[in-house]
PDB file of C-alpha atoms and ligand atoms in Angstrom:
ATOM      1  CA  UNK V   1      10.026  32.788  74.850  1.00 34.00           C
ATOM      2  CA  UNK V   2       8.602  30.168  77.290  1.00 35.00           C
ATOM      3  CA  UNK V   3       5.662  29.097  74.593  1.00 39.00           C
ATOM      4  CA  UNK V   4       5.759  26.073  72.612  1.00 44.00           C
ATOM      5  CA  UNK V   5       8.296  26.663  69.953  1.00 50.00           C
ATOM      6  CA  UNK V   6       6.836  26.449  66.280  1.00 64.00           C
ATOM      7  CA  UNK V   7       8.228  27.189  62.633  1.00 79.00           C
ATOM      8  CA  UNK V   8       5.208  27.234  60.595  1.00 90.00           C
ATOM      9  CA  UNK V   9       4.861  29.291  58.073  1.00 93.00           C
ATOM     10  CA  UNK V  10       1.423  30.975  57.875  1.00 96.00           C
ATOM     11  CA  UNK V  11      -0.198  33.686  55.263  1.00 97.00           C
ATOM     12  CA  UNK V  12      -3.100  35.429  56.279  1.00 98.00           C
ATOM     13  CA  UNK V  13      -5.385  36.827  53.447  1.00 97.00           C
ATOM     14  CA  UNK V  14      -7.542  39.353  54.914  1.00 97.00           C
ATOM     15  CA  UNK V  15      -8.354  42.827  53.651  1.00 96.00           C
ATOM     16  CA  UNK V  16      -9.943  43.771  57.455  1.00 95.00           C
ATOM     17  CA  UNK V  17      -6.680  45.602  58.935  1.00 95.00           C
ATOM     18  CA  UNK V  18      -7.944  45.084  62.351  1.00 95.00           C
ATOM     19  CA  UNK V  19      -8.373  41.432  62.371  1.00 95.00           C
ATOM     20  CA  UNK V  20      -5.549  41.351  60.226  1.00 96.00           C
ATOM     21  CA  UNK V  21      -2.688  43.062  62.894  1.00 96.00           C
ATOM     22  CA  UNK V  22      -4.941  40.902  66.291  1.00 96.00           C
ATOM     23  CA  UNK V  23      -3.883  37.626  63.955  1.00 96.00           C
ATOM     24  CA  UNK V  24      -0.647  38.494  63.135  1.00 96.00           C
ATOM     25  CA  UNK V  25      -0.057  39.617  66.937  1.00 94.00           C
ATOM     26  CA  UNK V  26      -1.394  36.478  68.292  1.00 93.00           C
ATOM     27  CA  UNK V  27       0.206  34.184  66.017  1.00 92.00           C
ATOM     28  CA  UNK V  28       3.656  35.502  66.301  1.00 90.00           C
ATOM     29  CA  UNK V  29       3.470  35.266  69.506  1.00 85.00           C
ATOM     30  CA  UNK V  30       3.078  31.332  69.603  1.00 84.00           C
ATOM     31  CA  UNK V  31       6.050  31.542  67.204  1.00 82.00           C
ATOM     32  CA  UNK V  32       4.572  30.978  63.635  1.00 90.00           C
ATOM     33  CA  UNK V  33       6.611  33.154  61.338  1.00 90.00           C
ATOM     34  CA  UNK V  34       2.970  35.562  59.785  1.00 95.00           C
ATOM     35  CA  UNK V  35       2.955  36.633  56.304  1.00 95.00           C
ATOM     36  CA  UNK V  36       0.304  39.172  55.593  1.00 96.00           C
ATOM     37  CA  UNK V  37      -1.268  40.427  52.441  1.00 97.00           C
ATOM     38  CA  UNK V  38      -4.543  42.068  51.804  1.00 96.00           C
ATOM     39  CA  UNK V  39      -5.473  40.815  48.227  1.00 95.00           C
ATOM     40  CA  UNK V  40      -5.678  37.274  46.265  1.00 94.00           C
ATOM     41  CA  UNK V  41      -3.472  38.551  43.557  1.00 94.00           C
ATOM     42  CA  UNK V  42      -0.660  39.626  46.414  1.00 95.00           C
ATOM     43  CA  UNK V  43      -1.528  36.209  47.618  1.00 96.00           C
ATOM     44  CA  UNK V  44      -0.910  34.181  44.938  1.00 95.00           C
ATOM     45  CA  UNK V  45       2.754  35.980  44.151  1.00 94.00           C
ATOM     46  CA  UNK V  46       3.782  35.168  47.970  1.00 94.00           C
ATOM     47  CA  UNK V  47       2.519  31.526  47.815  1.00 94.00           C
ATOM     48  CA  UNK V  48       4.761  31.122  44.819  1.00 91.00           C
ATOM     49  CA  UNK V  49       7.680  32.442  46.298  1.00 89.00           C
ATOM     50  CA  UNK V  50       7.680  31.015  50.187  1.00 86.00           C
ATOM     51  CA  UNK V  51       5.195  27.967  50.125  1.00 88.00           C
ATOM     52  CA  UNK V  52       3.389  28.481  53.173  1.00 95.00           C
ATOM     53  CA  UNK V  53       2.513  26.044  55.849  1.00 94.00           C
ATOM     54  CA  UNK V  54      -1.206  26.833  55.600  1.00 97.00           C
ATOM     55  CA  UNK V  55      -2.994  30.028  54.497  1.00 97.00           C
ATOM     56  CA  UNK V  56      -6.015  31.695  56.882  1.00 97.00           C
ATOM     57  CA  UNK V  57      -7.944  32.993  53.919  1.00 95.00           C
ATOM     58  CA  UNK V  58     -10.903  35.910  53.833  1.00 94.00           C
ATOM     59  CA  UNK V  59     -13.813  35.065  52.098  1.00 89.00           C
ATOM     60  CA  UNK V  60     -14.445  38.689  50.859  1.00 88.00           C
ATOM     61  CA  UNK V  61     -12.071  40.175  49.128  1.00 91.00           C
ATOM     62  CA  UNK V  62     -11.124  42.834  46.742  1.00 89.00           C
ATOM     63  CA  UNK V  63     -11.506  41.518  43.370  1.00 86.00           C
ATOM     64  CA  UNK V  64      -9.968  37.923  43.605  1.00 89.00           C
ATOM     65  CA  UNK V  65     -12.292  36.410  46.048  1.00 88.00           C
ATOM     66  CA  UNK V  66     -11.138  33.866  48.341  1.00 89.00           C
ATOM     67  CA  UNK V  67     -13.288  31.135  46.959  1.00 86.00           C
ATOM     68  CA  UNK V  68     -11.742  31.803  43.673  1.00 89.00           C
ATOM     69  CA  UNK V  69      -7.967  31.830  45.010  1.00 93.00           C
ATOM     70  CA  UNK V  70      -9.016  28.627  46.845  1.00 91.00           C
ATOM     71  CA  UNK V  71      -9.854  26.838  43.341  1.00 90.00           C
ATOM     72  CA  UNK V  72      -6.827  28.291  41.672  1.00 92.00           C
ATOM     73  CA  UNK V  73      -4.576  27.172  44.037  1.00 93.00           C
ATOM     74  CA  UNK V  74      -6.459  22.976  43.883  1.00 91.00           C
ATOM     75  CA  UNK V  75      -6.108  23.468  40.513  1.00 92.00           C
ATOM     76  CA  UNK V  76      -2.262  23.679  40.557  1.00 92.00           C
ATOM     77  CA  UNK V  77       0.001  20.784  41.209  1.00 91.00           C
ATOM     78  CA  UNK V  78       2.394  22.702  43.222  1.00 90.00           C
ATOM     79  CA  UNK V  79      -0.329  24.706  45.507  1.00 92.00           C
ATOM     80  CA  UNK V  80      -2.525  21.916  45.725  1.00 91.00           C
ATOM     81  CA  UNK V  81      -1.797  20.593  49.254  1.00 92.00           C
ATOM     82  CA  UNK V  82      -1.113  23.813  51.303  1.00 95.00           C
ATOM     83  CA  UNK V  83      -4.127  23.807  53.827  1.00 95.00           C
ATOM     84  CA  UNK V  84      -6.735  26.450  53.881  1.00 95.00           C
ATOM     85  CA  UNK V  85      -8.810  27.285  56.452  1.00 94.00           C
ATOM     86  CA  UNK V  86     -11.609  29.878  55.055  1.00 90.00           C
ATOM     87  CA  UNK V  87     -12.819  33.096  57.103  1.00 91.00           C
ATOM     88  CA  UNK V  88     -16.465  33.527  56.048  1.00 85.00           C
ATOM     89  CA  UNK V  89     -19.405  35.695  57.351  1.00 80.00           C
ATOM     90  CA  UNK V  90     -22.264  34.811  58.828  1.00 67.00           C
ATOM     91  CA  UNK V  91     -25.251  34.047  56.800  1.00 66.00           C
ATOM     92  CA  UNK V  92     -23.214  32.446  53.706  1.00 61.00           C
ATOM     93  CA  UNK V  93     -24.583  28.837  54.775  1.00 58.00           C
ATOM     94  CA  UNK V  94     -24.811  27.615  51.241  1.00 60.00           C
ATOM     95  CA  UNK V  95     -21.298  29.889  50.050  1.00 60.00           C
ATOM     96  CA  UNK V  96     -19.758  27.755  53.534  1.00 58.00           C
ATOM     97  CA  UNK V  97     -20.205  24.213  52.379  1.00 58.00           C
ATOM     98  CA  UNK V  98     -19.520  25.924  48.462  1.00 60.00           C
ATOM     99  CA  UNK V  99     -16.036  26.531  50.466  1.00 56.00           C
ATOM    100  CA  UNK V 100     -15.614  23.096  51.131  1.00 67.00           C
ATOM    101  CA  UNK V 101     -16.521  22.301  48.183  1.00 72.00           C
ATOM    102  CA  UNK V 102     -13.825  23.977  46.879  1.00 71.00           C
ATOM    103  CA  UNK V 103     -11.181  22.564  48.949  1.00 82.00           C
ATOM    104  CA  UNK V 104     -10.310  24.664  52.017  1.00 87.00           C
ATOM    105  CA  UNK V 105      -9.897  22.448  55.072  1.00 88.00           C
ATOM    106  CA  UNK V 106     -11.689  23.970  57.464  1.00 86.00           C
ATOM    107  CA  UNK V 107     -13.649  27.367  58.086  1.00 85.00           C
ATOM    108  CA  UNK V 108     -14.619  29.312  60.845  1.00 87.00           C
ATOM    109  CA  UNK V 109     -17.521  32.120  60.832  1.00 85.00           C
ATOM    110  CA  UNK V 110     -16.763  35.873  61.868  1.00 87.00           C
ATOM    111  CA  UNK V 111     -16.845  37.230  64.140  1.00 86.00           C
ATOM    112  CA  UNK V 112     -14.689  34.395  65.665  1.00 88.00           C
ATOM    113  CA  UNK V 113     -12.147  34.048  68.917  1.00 89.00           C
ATOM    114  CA  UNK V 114      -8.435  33.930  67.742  1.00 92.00           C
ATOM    115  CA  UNK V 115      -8.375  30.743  70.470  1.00 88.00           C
ATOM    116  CA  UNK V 116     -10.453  29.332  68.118  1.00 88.00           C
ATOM    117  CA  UNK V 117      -8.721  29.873  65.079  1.00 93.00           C
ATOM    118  CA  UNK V 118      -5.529  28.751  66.622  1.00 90.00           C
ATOM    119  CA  UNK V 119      -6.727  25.481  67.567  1.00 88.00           C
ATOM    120  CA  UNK V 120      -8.297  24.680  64.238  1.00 90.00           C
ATOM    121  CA  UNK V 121      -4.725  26.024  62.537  1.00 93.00           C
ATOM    122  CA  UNK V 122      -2.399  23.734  64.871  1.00 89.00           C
ATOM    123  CA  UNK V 123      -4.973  20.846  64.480  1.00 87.00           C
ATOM    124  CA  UNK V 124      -4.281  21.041  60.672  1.00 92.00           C
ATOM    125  CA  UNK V 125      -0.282  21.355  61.011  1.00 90.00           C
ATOM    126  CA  UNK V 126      -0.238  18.181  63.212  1.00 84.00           C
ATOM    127  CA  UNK V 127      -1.151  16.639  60.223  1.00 85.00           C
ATOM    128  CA  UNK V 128      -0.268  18.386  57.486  1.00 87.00           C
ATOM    129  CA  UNK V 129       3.352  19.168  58.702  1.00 84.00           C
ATOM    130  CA  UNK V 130       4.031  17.531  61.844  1.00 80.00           C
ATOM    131  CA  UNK V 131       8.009  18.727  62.103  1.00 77.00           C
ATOM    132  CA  UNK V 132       6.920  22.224  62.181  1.00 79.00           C
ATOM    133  CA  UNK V 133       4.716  21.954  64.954  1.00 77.00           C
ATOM    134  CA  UNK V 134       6.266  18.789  67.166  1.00 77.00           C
ATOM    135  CA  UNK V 135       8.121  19.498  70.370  1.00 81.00           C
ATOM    136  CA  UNK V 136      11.139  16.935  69.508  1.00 87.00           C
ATOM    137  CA  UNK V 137      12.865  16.606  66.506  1.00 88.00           C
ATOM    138  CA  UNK V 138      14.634  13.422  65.655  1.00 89.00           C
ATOM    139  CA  UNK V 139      17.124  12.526  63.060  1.00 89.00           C
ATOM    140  CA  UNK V 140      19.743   9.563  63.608  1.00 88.00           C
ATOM    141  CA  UNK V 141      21.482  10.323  66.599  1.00 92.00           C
ATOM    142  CA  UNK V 142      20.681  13.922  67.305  1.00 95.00           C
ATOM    143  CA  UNK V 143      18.027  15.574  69.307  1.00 95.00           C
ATOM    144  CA  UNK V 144      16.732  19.064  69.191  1.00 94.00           C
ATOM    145  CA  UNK V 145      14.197  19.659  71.792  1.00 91.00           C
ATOM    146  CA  UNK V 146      12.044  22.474  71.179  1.00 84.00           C
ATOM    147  CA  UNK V 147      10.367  24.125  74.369  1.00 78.00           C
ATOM    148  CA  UNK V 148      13.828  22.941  76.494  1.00 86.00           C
ATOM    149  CA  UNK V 149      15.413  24.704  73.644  1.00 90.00           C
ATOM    150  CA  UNK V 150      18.223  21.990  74.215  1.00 94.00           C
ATOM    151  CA  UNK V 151      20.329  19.773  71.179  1.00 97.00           C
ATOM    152  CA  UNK V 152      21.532  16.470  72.497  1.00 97.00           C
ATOM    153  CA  UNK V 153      24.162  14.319  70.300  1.00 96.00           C
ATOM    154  CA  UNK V 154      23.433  10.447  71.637  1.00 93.00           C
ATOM    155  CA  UNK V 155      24.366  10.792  75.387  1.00 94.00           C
ATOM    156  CA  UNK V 156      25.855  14.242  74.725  1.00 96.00           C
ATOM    157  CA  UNK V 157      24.601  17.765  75.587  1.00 97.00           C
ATOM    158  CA  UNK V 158      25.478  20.035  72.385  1.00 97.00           C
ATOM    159  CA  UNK V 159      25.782  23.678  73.213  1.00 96.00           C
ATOM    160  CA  UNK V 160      25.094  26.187  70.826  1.00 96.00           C
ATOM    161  CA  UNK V 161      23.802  29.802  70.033  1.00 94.00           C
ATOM    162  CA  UNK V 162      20.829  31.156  68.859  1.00 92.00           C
ATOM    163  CA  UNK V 163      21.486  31.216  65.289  1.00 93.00           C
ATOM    164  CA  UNK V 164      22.876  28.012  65.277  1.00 96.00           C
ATOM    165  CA  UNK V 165      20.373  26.803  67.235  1.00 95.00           C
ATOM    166  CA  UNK V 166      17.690  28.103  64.974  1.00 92.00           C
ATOM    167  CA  UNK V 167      19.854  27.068  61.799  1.00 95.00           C
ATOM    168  CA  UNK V 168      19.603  23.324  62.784  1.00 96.00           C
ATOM    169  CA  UNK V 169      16.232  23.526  63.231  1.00 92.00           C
ATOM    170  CA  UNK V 170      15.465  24.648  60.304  1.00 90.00           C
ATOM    171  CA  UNK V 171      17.897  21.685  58.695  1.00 93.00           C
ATOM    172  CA  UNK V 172      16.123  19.092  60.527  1.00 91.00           C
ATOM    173  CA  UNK V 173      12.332  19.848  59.763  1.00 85.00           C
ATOM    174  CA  UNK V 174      13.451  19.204  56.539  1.00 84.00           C
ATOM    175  CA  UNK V 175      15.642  16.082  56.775  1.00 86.00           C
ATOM    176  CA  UNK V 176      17.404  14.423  53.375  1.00 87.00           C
ATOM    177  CA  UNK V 177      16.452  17.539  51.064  1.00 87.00           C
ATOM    178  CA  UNK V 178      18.882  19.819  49.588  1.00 92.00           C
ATOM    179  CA  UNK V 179      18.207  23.483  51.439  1.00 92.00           C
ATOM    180  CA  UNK V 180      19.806  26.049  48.879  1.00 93.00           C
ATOM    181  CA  UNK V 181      22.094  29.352  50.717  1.00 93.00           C
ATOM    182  CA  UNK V 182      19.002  31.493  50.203  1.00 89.00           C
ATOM    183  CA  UNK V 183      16.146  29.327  51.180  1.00 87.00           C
ATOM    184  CA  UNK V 184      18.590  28.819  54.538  1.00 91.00           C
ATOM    185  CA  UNK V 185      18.779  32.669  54.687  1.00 88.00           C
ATOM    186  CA  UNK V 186      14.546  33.186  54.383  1.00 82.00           C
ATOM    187  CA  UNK V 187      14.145  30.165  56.841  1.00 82.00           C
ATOM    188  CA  UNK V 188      16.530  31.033  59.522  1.00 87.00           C
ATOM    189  CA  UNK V 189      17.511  34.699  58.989  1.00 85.00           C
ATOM    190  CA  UNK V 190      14.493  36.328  57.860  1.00 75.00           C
ATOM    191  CA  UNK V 191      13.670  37.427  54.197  1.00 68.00           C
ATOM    192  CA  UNK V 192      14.354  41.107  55.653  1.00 69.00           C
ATOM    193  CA  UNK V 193      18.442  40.568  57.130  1.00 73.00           C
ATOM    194  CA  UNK V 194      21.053  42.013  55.700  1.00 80.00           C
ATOM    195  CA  UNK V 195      22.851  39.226  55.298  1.00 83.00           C
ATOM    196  CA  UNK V 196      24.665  37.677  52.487  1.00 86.00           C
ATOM    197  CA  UNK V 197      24.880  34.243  51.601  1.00 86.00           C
ATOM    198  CA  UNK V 198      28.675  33.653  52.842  1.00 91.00           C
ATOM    199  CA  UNK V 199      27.088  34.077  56.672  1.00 93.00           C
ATOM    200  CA  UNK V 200      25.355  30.356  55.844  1.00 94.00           C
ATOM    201  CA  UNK V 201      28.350  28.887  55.226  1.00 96.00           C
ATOM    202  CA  UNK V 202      29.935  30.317  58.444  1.00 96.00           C
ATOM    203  CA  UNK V 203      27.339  29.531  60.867  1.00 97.00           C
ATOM    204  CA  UNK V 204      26.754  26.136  59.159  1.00 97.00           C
ATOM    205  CA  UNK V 205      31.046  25.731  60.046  1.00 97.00           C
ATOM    206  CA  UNK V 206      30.129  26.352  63.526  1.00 97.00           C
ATOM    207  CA  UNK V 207      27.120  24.046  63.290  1.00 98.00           C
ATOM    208  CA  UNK V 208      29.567  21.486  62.087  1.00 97.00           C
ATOM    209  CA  UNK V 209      31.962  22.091  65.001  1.00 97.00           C
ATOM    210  CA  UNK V 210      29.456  21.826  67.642  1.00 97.00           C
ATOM    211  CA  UNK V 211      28.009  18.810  66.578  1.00 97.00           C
ATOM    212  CA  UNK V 212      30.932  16.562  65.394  1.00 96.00           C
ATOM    213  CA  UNK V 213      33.099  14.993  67.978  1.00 94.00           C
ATOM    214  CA  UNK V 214      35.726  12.690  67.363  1.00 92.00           C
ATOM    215  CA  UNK V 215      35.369  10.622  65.006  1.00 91.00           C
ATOM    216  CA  UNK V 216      31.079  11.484  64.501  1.00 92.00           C
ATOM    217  CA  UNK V 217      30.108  11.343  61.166  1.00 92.00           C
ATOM    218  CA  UNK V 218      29.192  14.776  59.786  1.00 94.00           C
ATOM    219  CA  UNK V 219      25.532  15.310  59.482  1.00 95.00           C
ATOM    220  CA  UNK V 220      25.494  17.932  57.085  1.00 96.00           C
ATOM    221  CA  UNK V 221      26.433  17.337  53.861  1.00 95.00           C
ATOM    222  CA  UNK V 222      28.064  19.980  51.411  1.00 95.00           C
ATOM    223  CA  UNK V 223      26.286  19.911  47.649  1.00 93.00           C
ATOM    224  CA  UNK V 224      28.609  22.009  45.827  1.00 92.00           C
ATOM    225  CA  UNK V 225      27.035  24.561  43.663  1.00 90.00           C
ATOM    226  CA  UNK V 226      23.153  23.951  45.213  1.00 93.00           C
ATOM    227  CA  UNK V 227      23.584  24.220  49.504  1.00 94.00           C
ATOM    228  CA  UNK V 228      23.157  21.633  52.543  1.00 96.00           C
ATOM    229  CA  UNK V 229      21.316  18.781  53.108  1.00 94.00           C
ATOM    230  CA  UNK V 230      21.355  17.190  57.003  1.00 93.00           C
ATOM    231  CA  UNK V 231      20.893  13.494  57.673  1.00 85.00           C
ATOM    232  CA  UNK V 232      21.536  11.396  55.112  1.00 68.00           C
ATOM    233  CA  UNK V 233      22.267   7.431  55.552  1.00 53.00           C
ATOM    234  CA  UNK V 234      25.907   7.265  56.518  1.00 47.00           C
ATOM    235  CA  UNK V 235      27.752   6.751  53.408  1.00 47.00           C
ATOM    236  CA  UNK V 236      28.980   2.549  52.481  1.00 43.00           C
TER     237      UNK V 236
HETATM  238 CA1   CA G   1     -12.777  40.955  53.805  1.00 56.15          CA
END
């Protein structure tokens, strides 16, 4: 704790277990949530299923090269605008600006510094998906601040735990859209908790109690059958 909170959901591609476990450390530990996988295949099977913030992809790798998961994933509609920032060796001048070619955002040459890396990665996310990345999150009234780790409700200090804490964060990077019981349970639990889905509905009750005072409109909307959505337009 003490670093810049972030959310941001990162995949790294990279068959070199070495580099592989320094990135993962290193990004972890400015809070990005690391997938890992060593193959493009394995790759493209956890991009469907968790839509990454941005993917640090190796240029070499077993069968499916990079390049090639690169086009296939511009080629599809619903992959199409996850950044991509290429790992490539030295030497591959003309297979570097074939990279760009191809679509990645950005690339950086190995042997590189992970300081490096990270700046290129956050400079991405500031565009690419500000929420995950900004200090302050805003929606109507309410205020989470980050790196204070502090919720404020207009003039009022809301106090909660860490779950709910981290469970309305996860609600407001992703303000208006319906966030289903297991997508909540990936997002703010972990794909790996034992936890079932009835847990979201009790910590979203707390949620609910902790923010709402008086006569406050409630923030988070129930959709039956589908999950939550926070901040709608207060209803006519
Ligand atoms: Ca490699």
């Amino acid at each position: 704790m003490g670093q810049q909170q972030m959310t941001a959901k990162l995949l790294i591609v990279e068959d070199e277990q070495a580099l592989s476990e320094l990135l993962r450390y290193n990004f972890e530990a400015e809070g990005f949530r690391v997938t890992h996988c060593e193959s493009g295949e394995e790759a493209e099977i956890i991009v469907a299923e968790e839509t990454p913030d941005i993917i640090v992809l190796d240029w070499m790798l077993p069968s499916v090269s990079g390049i090639e998961l690169c086009r296939r994933m511009r080629s599809r509609p619903e992959t199409r605008n996850i950044p991509i920032i290429m790992l490539t060796a030295r030497g591959e001048e003309s297979d570097r600006i074939r990279g760009l070619n191809t679509g990645a955002d950005d690339y950086v040459v190995k042997p590189f510094s992970v300081p490096e890396l990270m700046a290129r990665v956050k400079a991405i996310l500031r565009r690419s998906a500000p929420d995950r990345v900004a200090e302050v999150l805003n929606v109507a009234d309410i205020e989470l601040d980050r790196s204070a780790h502090k919720v404020t409700r207009g003039p009022r200090e809301v106090h909660l735990g860490p779950t709910e804490f981290r469970l309305l964060e996860y609600l407001m990077e992703s303000p208006g859209r319906v966030l289903s019981r297991s997508q909540l349970l990936d997002g703010v639990w972990g794909r790996d908790a034992f936890v079932d889905e009835r847990t979201v509905d009790v910590h979203i009750g707390r949620l609910r109690k902790a923010l709402i005072r008086g006569k406050e409109r409630d923030p988070i909307r129930t959709v039956r059958g589908a999950g939550y959505v926070f901040g709608e337009r207060a209803p006519k």
